[in-house]
Each structure stands twice: as C-alpha cells, then as structure tokens.
C-alpha cells in the first residue's frame, strides 16, 4: 500500500495491493465453493482419486421432504435407560473431546451411535464416529478421519476450507479478511471503470470540438 494517494491512483493501488494479498485465499475459497454448488464438481472430487461418487439419496418422505407428522407420532420412542453409561464410555474412547452428539437408536436393541468432535466444529480431521452395543457397551464400529476413503476426506476438507474453518480460528480469520478484500476489489474495480468511462467521454467531446467536420460555419 502507498500512503497519500487520492482518486484514481488510490483506487489503482488498493486494487492491486489487496488483489495480490488476497489471490491465494480467494482462489481456495472459489475453488472449494464449486463442490458445494454444483453436483458435477462434487462428483469430480471423488472421480479424480478413482472413487465412485456417493448416491444423492433423499431424506424423510418419498418426495424427499421431511417425514409426515403422523409418521413421527407413530414411531416408537426408544428407551433412554443406560445411555449415560454409554456416553461415559464414548468419552473414554476419545480423550480431549469437546462435543459428543448422540443419535438415538431406532430400537432398544440397535447400537448407539456417537459423533465425537475434538475440534471447534469445522475441522473434519478431528472428528470421529463410534457405535456401542446397547447392552454390553462393547465397540461395534469406530471410524476416524484417517479411516475414511481419500475422496471422502478431500470432500470434507474442501467443505470447511471454503470458510477457513479447517484451520481453526487462524483459517477463519484469513478467509474473512480475503472476503472483505474481495468487496474492496469490487468497489475499486467499479470506481476505476467509471473513472475510465468518464475520461473516455471527455476525450471524445474534446475530439468532436477539434474535428472540423463537427464544426458549423456561417456563410
């Protein structure tokens, strides 16, 4: 940045300086937005590593919407007894956890699934899942980030690289500053374009005044 500039020189300096500092973060933000926005880009993340993209199945009712109210009323409510001991068991399996989410099982005999997070909510590399037997507390299934396929890991990282959360608070700060820089880039770009347009109009008017073909002479 250069100090003491005004008008076009200031806008030009800000546009180039902020553009240079924001280029890499903005490239990552835009690139990782594509799998979120477009199904073909989401599938491409898996295909570039030789994996088949997961099927996009609907949730809830047959039309992909939420389950009907009468279906929720008719669903039997699972018993909650013994879940406290299982939560304690899950916490012991993942020292340093910050949040543990419990998914209520569909029946009293089904395993109890836990989503365990050792990060701040946006770091998939610090997440794991754990399923415990309802009656014995034995581990039925355990999956960490490293256990996932390469495609799933890349997709998870790209999702939270878009917001910078994958790197915690420093990453979010960089993403936020780059986004603010993009706003300034748009503003200075429009300002430079308007200044150039006004200068072009002024030059054209001067040319018309100097061109004899545009002068009217009296006989």
PDB file of C-alpha atoms in Angstrom, residues 19-160:
ATOM      1  CA  UNK A  19      -5.589  -8.362  -5.082  1.00  0.00           C
ATOM      2  CA  UNK A  20      -2.020  -9.580  -4.605  1.00  0.00           C
ATOM      3  CA  UNK A  21      -2.521 -10.371  -0.914  1.00  0.00           C
ATOM      4  CA  UNK A  22      -5.919 -11.999  -1.431  1.00  0.00           C
ATOM      5  CA  UNK A  23      -5.189 -14.002  -4.572  1.00  0.00           C
ATOM      6  CA  UNK A  24      -4.331 -17.357  -2.963  1.00  0.00           C
ATOM      7  CA  UNK A  25      -7.046 -17.348  -0.241  1.00  0.00           C
ATOM      8  CA  UNK A  26      -9.700 -16.211  -2.737  1.00  0.00           C
ATOM      9  CA  UNK A  27      -8.620 -18.934  -5.186  1.00  0.00           C
ATOM     10  CA  UNK A  28      -9.141 -21.547  -2.447  1.00  0.00           C
ATOM     11  CA  UNK A  29     -12.487 -20.038  -1.410  1.00  0.00           C
ATOM     12  CA  UNK A  30     -13.790 -20.040  -5.001  1.00  0.00           C
ATOM     13  CA  UNK A  31     -12.395 -23.483  -5.855  1.00  0.00           C
ATOM     14  CA  UNK A  32     -13.878 -25.144  -2.765  1.00  0.00           C
ATOM     15  CA  UNK A  33     -17.245 -23.472  -3.390  1.00  0.00           C
ATOM     16  CA  UNK A  34     -17.712 -25.445  -6.592  1.00  0.00           C
ATOM     17  CA  UNK A  35     -18.334 -28.890  -4.996  1.00  0.00           C
ATOM     18  CA  UNK A  36     -20.843 -27.219  -2.665  1.00  0.00           C
ATOM     19  CA  UNK A  37     -22.697 -25.501  -5.505  1.00  0.00           C
ATOM     20  CA  UNK A  38     -22.557 -27.978  -8.401  1.00  0.00           C
ATOM     21  CA  UNK A  39     -23.245 -31.748  -8.329  1.00  0.00           C
ATOM     22  CA  UNK A  40     -20.779 -32.360 -11.172  1.00  0.00           C
ATOM     23  CA  UNK A  41     -17.988 -30.679  -9.201  1.00  0.00           C
ATOM     24  CA  UNK A  42     -18.879 -32.689  -6.099  1.00  0.00           C
ATOM     25  CA  UNK A  43     -18.683 -35.909  -8.134  1.00  0.00           C
ATOM     26  CA  UNK A  44     -15.386 -34.771  -9.671  1.00  0.00           C
ATOM     27  CA  UNK A  45     -13.734 -34.685  -6.238  1.00  0.00           C
ATOM     28  CA  UNK A  46     -14.287 -38.429  -5.961  1.00  0.00           C
ATOM     29  CA  UNK A  47     -13.555 -39.301  -9.574  1.00  0.00           C
ATOM     30  CA  UNK A  48     -10.136 -37.614  -9.638  1.00  0.00           C
ATOM     31  CA  UNK A  49      -8.973 -40.113  -6.993  1.00  0.00           C
ATOM     32  CA  UNK A  50     -10.620 -43.074  -8.693  1.00  0.00           C
ATOM     33  CA  UNK A  51     -13.689 -43.395  -6.471  1.00  0.00           C
ATOM     34  CA  UNK A  52     -17.361 -43.624  -7.308  1.00  0.00           C
ATOM     35  CA  UNK A  53     -19.351 -40.603  -6.060  1.00  0.00           C
ATOM     36  CA  UNK A  54     -21.897 -41.411  -3.336  1.00  0.00           C
ATOM     37  CA  UNK A  55     -25.510 -41.570  -4.346  1.00  0.00           C
ATOM     38  CA  UNK A  56     -27.525 -38.473  -3.520  1.00  0.00           C
ATOM     39  CA  UNK A  57     -30.406 -40.080  -1.660  1.00  0.00           C
ATOM     40  CA  UNK A  58     -33.356 -38.133  -0.325  1.00  0.00           C
ATOM     41  CA  UNK A  59     -34.251 -37.916   3.336  1.00  0.00           C
ATOM     42  CA  UNK A  60     -37.543 -38.207   5.038  1.00  0.00           C
ATOM     43  CA  UNK A  61     -40.653 -38.934   2.964  1.00  0.00           C
ATOM     44  CA  UNK A  62     -40.880 -40.359  -0.525  1.00  0.00           C
ATOM     45  CA  UNK A  63     -40.786 -36.894  -2.076  1.00  0.00           C
ATOM     46  CA  UNK A  64     -37.515 -36.047  -0.344  1.00  0.00           C
ATOM     47  CA  UNK A  65     -39.221 -33.770   2.186  1.00  0.00           C
ATOM     48  CA  UNK A  66     -39.430 -34.212   5.945  1.00  0.00           C
ATOM     49  CA  UNK A  67     -41.323 -37.177   7.357  1.00  0.00           C
ATOM     50  CA  UNK A  68     -45.027 -36.644   7.765  1.00  0.00           C
ATOM     51  CA  UNK A  69     -46.289 -35.616  11.176  1.00  0.00           C
ATOM     52  CA  UNK A  70     -48.381 -38.773  11.578  1.00  0.00           C
ATOM     53  CA  UNK A  71     -45.328 -40.910  10.775  1.00  0.00           C
ATOM     54  CA  UNK A  72     -43.372 -39.199  13.555  1.00  0.00           C
ATOM     55  CA  UNK A  73     -46.207 -39.766  16.022  1.00  0.00           C
ATOM     56  CA  UNK A  74     -46.485 -43.460  15.132  1.00  0.00           C
ATOM     57  CA  UNK A  75     -42.753 -44.082  15.516  1.00  0.00           C
ATOM     58  CA  UNK A  76     -41.982 -45.805  18.850  1.00  0.00           C
ATOM     59  CA  UNK A  77     -39.847 -43.769  21.215  1.00  0.00           C
ATOM     60  CA  UNK A  78     -36.643 -45.563  22.279  1.00  0.00           C
ATOM     61  CA  UNK A  79     -35.938 -46.083  25.954  1.00  0.00           C
ATOM     62  CA  UNK A  80     -33.292 -43.778  27.407  1.00  0.00           C
ATOM     63  CA  UNK A  81     -32.139 -46.019  30.212  1.00  0.00           C
ATOM     64  CA  UNK A  82     -28.432 -46.813  30.277  1.00  0.00           C
ATOM     65  CA  UNK A  83     -27.420 -44.069  27.854  1.00  0.00           C
ATOM     66  CA  UNK A  84     -25.448 -42.139  30.491  1.00  0.00           C
ATOM     67  CA  UNK A  85     -23.040 -45.063  30.912  1.00  0.00           C
ATOM     68  CA  UNK A  86     -22.595 -45.279  27.148  1.00  0.00           C
ATOM     69  CA  UNK A  87     -21.827 -41.562  26.913  1.00  0.00           C
ATOM     70  CA  UNK A  88     -19.134 -42.024  29.552  1.00  0.00           C
ATOM     71  CA  UNK A  89     -17.735 -44.955  27.584  1.00  0.00           C
ATOM     72  CA  UNK A  90     -17.662 -42.866  24.400  1.00  0.00           C
ATOM     73  CA  UNK A  91     -15.850 -40.042  26.193  1.00  0.00           C
ATOM     74  CA  UNK A  92     -13.203 -42.505  27.399  1.00  0.00           C
ATOM     75  CA  UNK A  93     -12.648 -43.690  23.839  1.00  0.00           C
ATOM     76  CA  UNK A  94     -11.707 -40.191  22.658  1.00  0.00           C
ATOM     77  CA  UNK A  95      -9.618 -38.195  25.161  1.00  0.00           C
ATOM     78  CA  UNK A  96      -9.644 -34.458  24.528  1.00  0.00           C
ATOM     79  CA  UNK A  97     -13.142 -34.413  23.065  1.00  0.00           C
ATOM     80  CA  UNK A  98     -15.052 -31.133  23.001  1.00  0.00           C
ATOM     81  CA  UNK A  99     -18.506 -32.206  21.842  1.00  0.00           C
ATOM     82  CA  UNK A 100     -20.274 -35.557  21.707  1.00  0.00           C
ATOM     83  CA  UNK A 101     -23.515 -35.935  19.775  1.00  0.00           C
ATOM     84  CA  UNK A 102     -25.726 -38.921  20.478  1.00  0.00           C
ATOM     85  CA  UNK A 103     -28.034 -40.300  17.817  1.00  0.00           C
ATOM     86  CA  UNK A 104     -30.982 -42.016  19.459  1.00  0.00           C
ATOM     87  CA  UNK A 105     -31.266 -45.599  18.170  1.00  0.00           C
ATOM     88  CA  UNK A 106     -34.326 -46.730  16.247  1.00  0.00           C
ATOM     89  CA  UNK A 107     -34.890 -49.573  18.713  1.00  0.00           C
ATOM     90  CA  UNK A 108     -33.692 -50.636  22.148  1.00  0.00           C
ATOM     91  CA  UNK A 109     -31.514 -53.339  20.582  1.00  0.00           C
ATOM     92  CA  UNK A 110     -29.818 -51.209  17.943  1.00  0.00           C
ATOM     93  CA  UNK A 111     -26.269 -49.894  18.557  1.00  0.00           C
ATOM     94  CA  UNK A 112     -25.938 -46.365  19.863  1.00  0.00           C
ATOM     95  CA  UNK A 113     -24.037 -44.054  17.503  1.00  0.00           C
ATOM     96  CA  UNK A 114     -21.903 -41.131  18.695  1.00  0.00           C
ATOM     97  CA  UNK A 115     -20.323 -38.303  16.705  1.00  0.00           C
ATOM     98  CA  UNK A 116     -17.246 -37.107  18.600  1.00  0.00           C
ATOM     99  CA  UNK A 117     -15.503 -33.833  17.818  1.00  0.00           C
ATOM    100  CA  UNK A 118     -12.129 -32.789  19.231  1.00  0.00           C
ATOM    101  CA  UNK A 119     -12.086 -29.523  17.264  1.00  0.00           C
ATOM    102  CA  UNK A 120     -14.200 -26.402  17.044  1.00  0.00           C
ATOM    103  CA  UNK A 121     -16.892 -27.876  14.797  1.00  0.00           C
ATOM    104  CA  UNK A 122     -15.316 -27.135  11.420  1.00  0.00           C
ATOM    105  CA  UNK A 123     -12.285 -29.433  11.470  1.00  0.00           C
ATOM    106  CA  UNK A 124     -13.202 -32.806   9.934  1.00  0.00           C
ATOM    107  CA  UNK A 125      -9.739 -34.186  10.661  1.00  0.00           C
ATOM    108  CA  UNK A 126     -10.622 -34.033  14.369  1.00  0.00           C
ATOM    109  CA  UNK A 127     -13.951 -35.831  14.053  1.00  0.00           C
ATOM    110  CA  UNK A 128     -14.753 -39.496  14.616  1.00  0.00           C
ATOM    111  CA  UNK A 129     -17.786 -41.744  14.918  1.00  0.00           C
ATOM    112  CA  UNK A 130     -18.332 -44.530  17.411  1.00  0.00           C
ATOM    113  CA  UNK A 131     -21.063 -47.162  17.772  1.00  0.00           C
ATOM    114  CA  UNK A 132     -21.523 -49.013  21.051  1.00  0.00           C
ATOM    115  CA  UNK A 133     -23.590 -52.069  21.844  1.00  0.00           C
ATOM    116  CA  UNK A 134     -26.628 -51.011  23.831  1.00  0.00           C
ATOM    117  CA  UNK A 135     -26.488 -53.869  26.351  1.00  0.00           C
ATOM    118  CA  UNK A 136     -22.763 -54.563  26.793  1.00  0.00           C
ATOM    119  CA  UNK A 137     -21.117 -51.239  25.875  1.00  0.00           C
ATOM    120  CA  UNK A 138     -18.735 -53.031  23.513  1.00  0.00           C
ATOM    121  CA  UNK A 139     -17.421 -51.148  20.489  1.00  0.00           C
ATOM    122  CA  UNK A 140     -19.404 -52.180  17.422  1.00  0.00           C
ATOM    123  CA  UNK A 141     -17.787 -49.775  14.977  1.00  0.00           C
ATOM    124  CA  UNK A 142     -15.270 -46.937  15.162  1.00  0.00           C
ATOM    125  CA  UNK A 143     -14.214 -44.626  12.374  1.00  0.00           C
ATOM    126  CA  UNK A 144     -11.738 -41.756  12.451  1.00  0.00           C
ATOM    127  CA  UNK A 145     -10.911 -39.278   9.720  1.00  0.00           C
ATOM    128  CA  UNK A 146      -7.928 -41.354   8.571  1.00  0.00           C
ATOM    129  CA  UNK A 147     -10.175 -44.414   8.184  1.00  0.00           C
ATOM    130  CA  UNK A 148     -12.261 -42.707   5.504  1.00  0.00           C
ATOM    131  CA  UNK A 149     -11.557 -43.003   1.806  1.00  0.00           C
ATOM    132  CA  UNK A 150      -9.428 -40.361   0.126  1.00  0.00           C
ATOM    133  CA  UNK A 151     -12.453 -38.976  -1.713  1.00  0.00           C
ATOM    134  CA  UNK A 152     -14.446 -38.514   1.481  1.00  0.00           C
ATOM    135  CA  UNK A 153     -11.503 -36.839   3.180  1.00  0.00           C
ATOM    136  CA  UNK A 154     -10.961 -34.433   0.283  1.00  0.00           C
ATOM    137  CA  UNK A 155     -14.662 -33.601   0.166  1.00  0.00           C
ATOM    138  CA  UNK A 156     -14.785 -32.932   3.912  1.00  0.00           C
ATOM    139  CA  UNK A 157     -11.669 -30.766   3.810  1.00  0.00           C
ATOM    140  CA  UNK A 158     -12.920 -28.772   0.807  1.00  0.00           C
ATOM    141  CA  UNK A 159     -16.222 -28.095   2.580  1.00  0.00           C
ATOM    142  CA  UNK A 160     -14.533 -26.410   5.531  1.00  0.00           C
TER     143      UNK A 160
END
